[in-house]
Amino acid sequence: MPEIEIAHGCANGGEPFIPQVCRIKEIIPETHDVKTFRLTTLDGKRPFDSKPGQFGLLSFISEGECVFVISGFGEDYIQFTVKKVGRVTTRLHQMEVGEQVGVRGPFGNWFPYESCKGMDMLFIAGGIGMPPVRSFAQYCIDHREDYGHIDYVYSASTYADLVCKEDLFENWPKVPDMNVYVSVYHASEESEKKGLTESYTAPFLETLGIEASENRAAVVCGGPSLYRTCSESLKKLGFADDHVVTTLEMRMKCGVGKCGRCNIGSHFICLDGPVFTRAEIAQMYTTA
Ligand SMILES: Cc1cc2nc3c(=O)[nH]c(=O)nc-3n(C[C@H](O)[C@H](O)[C@H](O)COP(=O)(O)OP(=O)(O)OC[C@H]3O[C@@H](n4cnc5c(N)ncnc54)[C@H](O)[C@@H]3O)c2cc1C
């Protein structure tokens, strides 16, 4: 059985405590409470290189600092897809193109894009779980010849809450040997027009006829309930725990294993994670 190897205890890049001042190059509205921000350095360069699944911290002197997965990048920018939930994210949503924000990163480990080479990939995301899962899926799409068949399963509460609609409905359906499955928890005229199924993620996943194999990896990210129910479904479908990968969005503050906000037992999620297999998570909780 091909092994999925995940790097743990990764060194953080650059100057870990000193934010780079960056400029907002572009803002892409995704939903009523989610926006994608493309950030570039003041001299127009990409702030840093990163691997799929790594995160950065965005800061404002007046409000503080928050952790977000790097959801994508371009030649001269990195991007974050941010849901407005509280103090810092509300401030970020008020920002306009050209304004400045502090950026630290990249931090954490990354999805096992090397050891998954040659494998079929099943991506499962719910709601704002899209950005991390998208970062890995987009990597596989950009290196299409290195991976087998791709299935992408995504759900959100309503059609209006689906993020990255351009990828879901325009870009990814054109990718060879890739199926995109989208469901909504509550149907509307728009979801029906698009022919979307009304279903929660786990039961939807179970109807798709996707079978486990030694050569297929599953990548899951969403809220705790989605993770629990989809893990049960993946088990029913025959996926081994060491072939199910996720990213833990624990509360974290410093990003460098000092503040002790995100540990499970002796593991600091910001340093050892946030990416783990389900088998590793079970082991962490057993020994915590
Ligand atoms: C590794 C990692 C990656 C993340 N990636 C993303 C991402 O790509 N996009 C995104 O939108 N968010 C992401 N988050 C969550 C994001 O960090 C929080 O939503 C953000 O810190 C909220 O800050 P705030 O000041 O706006 O909210 P606050 O004013 O601090 O809190 C507002 C509300 O949100 C809750 N909250 C705050 N932080 C979290 C958290 N980490 N998890 C769950 N609830 C929280 C609080 O309990 C409170 O109810 C990620 C978190 C981690 C740890």
Tab-separated table of N, CA, C and O and ligand atoms in Angstrom, residues 55 66-69 81-83 85-90 128 131-132 247-252 274, ligand 1:
chain	number	residue	atom	x	y	z
A	55	PHE	N	0.111	28.048	6.255
A	55	PHE	CA	-0.690	29.215	6.613
A	55	PHE	C	0.173	30.443	6.862
A	55	PHE	O	1.393	30.350	7.005
A	66	CYS	N	-4.394	37.328	12.855
A	66	CYS	CA	-5.154	36.081	12.700
A	66	CYS	C	-4.509	35.160	11.689
A	66	CYS	O	-3.828	35.610	10.775
A	67	VAL	N	-4.830	33.872	11.844
A	67	VAL	CA	-4.251	32.815	11.012
A	67	VAL	C	-5.173	32.487	9.835
A	67	VAL	O	-6.366	32.274	10.040
A	68	PHE	N	-4.606	32.381	8.637
A	68	PHE	CA	-5.381	31.940	7.464
A	68	PHE	C	-4.507	31.072	6.580
A	68	PHE	O	-3.311	31.345	6.418
A	69	VAL	N	-5.129	30.058	5.992
A	69	VAL	CA	-4.416	29.230	5.025
A	69	VAL	C	-4.123	30.057	3.776
A	69	VAL	O	-4.938	30.897	3.386
A	81	THR	N	-8.371	33.463	1.615
A	81	THR	CA	-9.825	33.529	1.460
A	81	THR	C	-10.419	33.550	2.863
A	81	THR	O	-10.243	32.608	3.634
A	82	VAL	N	-11.078	34.658	3.200
A	82	VAL	CA	-11.369	34.955	4.611
A	82	VAL	C	-12.859	35.130	4.858
A	82	VAL	O	-13.531	35.922	4.189
A	83	LYS	N	-13.349	34.403	5.853
A	83	LYS	CA	-14.748	34.565	6.275
A	83	LYS	C	-14.808	35.595	7.406
A	83	LYS	O	-14.002	35.544	8.342
A	85	VAL	N	-15.890	36.803	10.678
A	85	VAL	CA	-16.528	36.232	11.882
A	85	VAL	C	-16.387	37.130	13.103
A	85	VAL	O	-17.177	37.044	14.031
A	86	GLY	N	-15.356	37.977	13.158
A	86	GLY	CA	-15.124	38.765	14.384
A	86	GLY	C	-14.272	39.982	14.109
A	86	GLY	O	-14.291	40.547	13.015
A	87	ARG	N	-13.488	40.351	15.122
A	87	ARG	CA	-12.779	41.626	15.122
A	87	ARG	C	-11.825	41.814	13.929
A	87	ARG	O	-11.992	42.731	13.126
A	88	VAL	N	-10.841	40.923	13.808
A	88	VAL	CA	-9.823	41.115	12.755
A	88	VAL	C	-10.414	40.880	11.366
A	88	VAL	O	-10.148	41.631	10.422
A	89	THR	N	-11.238	39.841	11.252
A	89	THR	CA	-11.770	39.530	9.917
A	89	THR	C	-12.751	40.614	9.449
A	89	THR	O	-12.831	40.902	8.255
A	90	THR	N	-13.451	41.260	10.387
A	90	THR	CA	-14.348	42.366	9.994
A	90	THR	C	-13.517	43.542	9.481
A	90	THR	O	-13.836	44.144	8.453
A	128	ILE	N	-16.269	27.092	4.561
A	128	ILE	CA	-14.978	27.790	4.520
A	128	ILE	C	-13.809	26.798	4.633
A	128	ILE	O	-12.638	27.198	4.642
A	131	PRO	N	-10.818	26.830	1.212
A	131	PRO	CA	-9.486	27.352	0.869
A	131	PRO	C	-8.342	26.360	1.083
A	131	PRO	O	-7.517	26.200	0.166
A	132	PRO	N	-8.254	25.667	2.239
A	132	PRO	CA	-7.131	24.731	2.358
A	132	PRO	C	-7.203	23.584	1.360
A	132	PRO	O	-6.196	23.226	0.737
A	247	THR	N	-6.661	18.974	7.824
A	247	THR	CA	-5.896	20.082	8.398
A	247	THR	C	-6.687	20.631	9.580
A	247	THR	O	-7.882	20.899	9.455
A	248	LEU	N	-6.034	20.721	10.730
A	248	LEU	CA	-6.732	21.107	11.964
A	248	LEU	C	-6.708	22.620	12.133
A	248	LEU	O	-5.632	23.216	12.214
A	249	GLU	N	-7.891	23.217	12.240
A	249	GLU	CA	-7.930	24.677	12.402
A	249	GLU	C	-8.122	25.023	13.878
A	249	GLU	O	-9.131	25.597	14.268
A	250	MET	N	-7.157	24.605	14.712
A	250	MET	CA	-7.213	24.936	16.142
A	250	MET	C	-6.937	26.418	16.329
A	250	MET	O	-6.249	27.027	15.522
A	251	ARG	N	-7.442	26.968	17.444
A	251	ARG	CA	-7.083	28.363	17.746
A	251	ARG	C	-5.571	28.442	17.892
A	251	ARG	O	-4.977	27.638	18.586
A	252	MET	N	-4.942	29.385	17.267
A	252	MET	CA	-3.515	29.587	17.496
A	252	MET	C	-3.188	31.063	17.463
A	252	MET	O	-3.950	31.866	16.926
A	274	PRO	N	-0.497	22.168	10.523
A	274	PRO	CA	-1.846	21.684	10.855
A	274	PRO	C	-2.285	20.417	10.097
A	274	PRO	O	-3.364	19.927	10.329
B	1	LIG	C1	-4.486	26.836	10.666
B	1	LIG	C2	-5.716	27.715	10.514
B	1	LIG	C3	-6.126	28.069	9.243
B	1	LIG	C4	-7.245	28.886	9.080
B	1	LIG	N1	-7.587	29.232	7.805
B	1	LIG	C5	-8.658	30.033	7.606
B	1	LIG	C6	-9.007	30.436	6.265
B	1	LIG	O1	-8.353	30.074	5.276
B	1	LIG	N2	-10.073	31.267	6.126
B	1	LIG	C7	-10.814	31.701	7.206
B	1	LIG	O2	-11.772	32.461	7.001
B	1	LIG	N3	-10.503	31.336	8.467
B	1	LIG	C8	-9.435	30.527	8.700
B	1	LIG	N4	-9.090	30.185	9.984
B	1	LIG	C9	-9.902	30.699	11.126
B	1	LIG	C10	-9.477	32.141	11.423
B	1	LIG	O3	-8.176	32.134	11.992
B	1	LIG	C11	-10.473	32.770	12.434
B	1	LIG	O4	-11.738	32.845	11.844
B	1	LIG	C12	-10.002	34.161	12.823
B	1	LIG	O5	-8.874	34.039	13.677
B	1	LIG	C13	-11.104	34.931	13.539
B	1	LIG	O6	-10.549	36.163	13.967
B	1	LIG	P1	-11.461	37.411	14.375
B	1	LIG	O7	-10.614	38.379	15.120
B	1	LIG	O8	-12.184	37.928	13.193
B	1	LIG	O9	-12.526	36.722	15.327
B	1	LIG	P2	-12.670	36.904	16.905
B	1	LIG	O10	-13.210	38.283	17.181
B	1	LIG	O11	-11.413	36.487	17.588
B	1	LIG	O12	-13.765	35.809	17.173
B	1	LIG	C14	-15.068	35.836	16.537
B	1	LIG	C15	-15.738	34.486	16.657
B	1	LIG	O13	-14.982	33.496	15.886
B	1	LIG	C16	-14.570	32.438	16.744
B	1	LIG	N5	-13.199	32.023	16.316
B	1	LIG	C17	-12.077	32.763	16.390
B	1	LIG	N6	-11.019	32.054	15.940
B	1	LIG	C18	-11.490	30.841	15.579
B	1	LIG	C19	-10.904	29.646	15.052
B	1	LIG	N7	-9.585	29.522	14.808
B	1	LIG	N8	-11.712	28.604	14.810
B	1	LIG	C20	-13.021	28.667	15.053
B	1	LIG	N9	-13.637	29.763	15.547
B	1	LIG	C21	-12.898	30.821	15.814
B	1	LIG	C22	-14.581	33.017	18.147
B	1	LIG	O14	-14.809	32.021	19.122
B	1	LIG	C23	-15.772	33.949	18.086
B	1	LIG	O15	-16.985	33.250	18.239
B	1	LIG	C24	-7.979	29.361	10.198
B	1	LIG	C25	-7.550	29.015	11.484
B	1	LIG	C26	-6.425	28.212	11.638
B	1	LIG	C27	-5.964	27.895	13.023
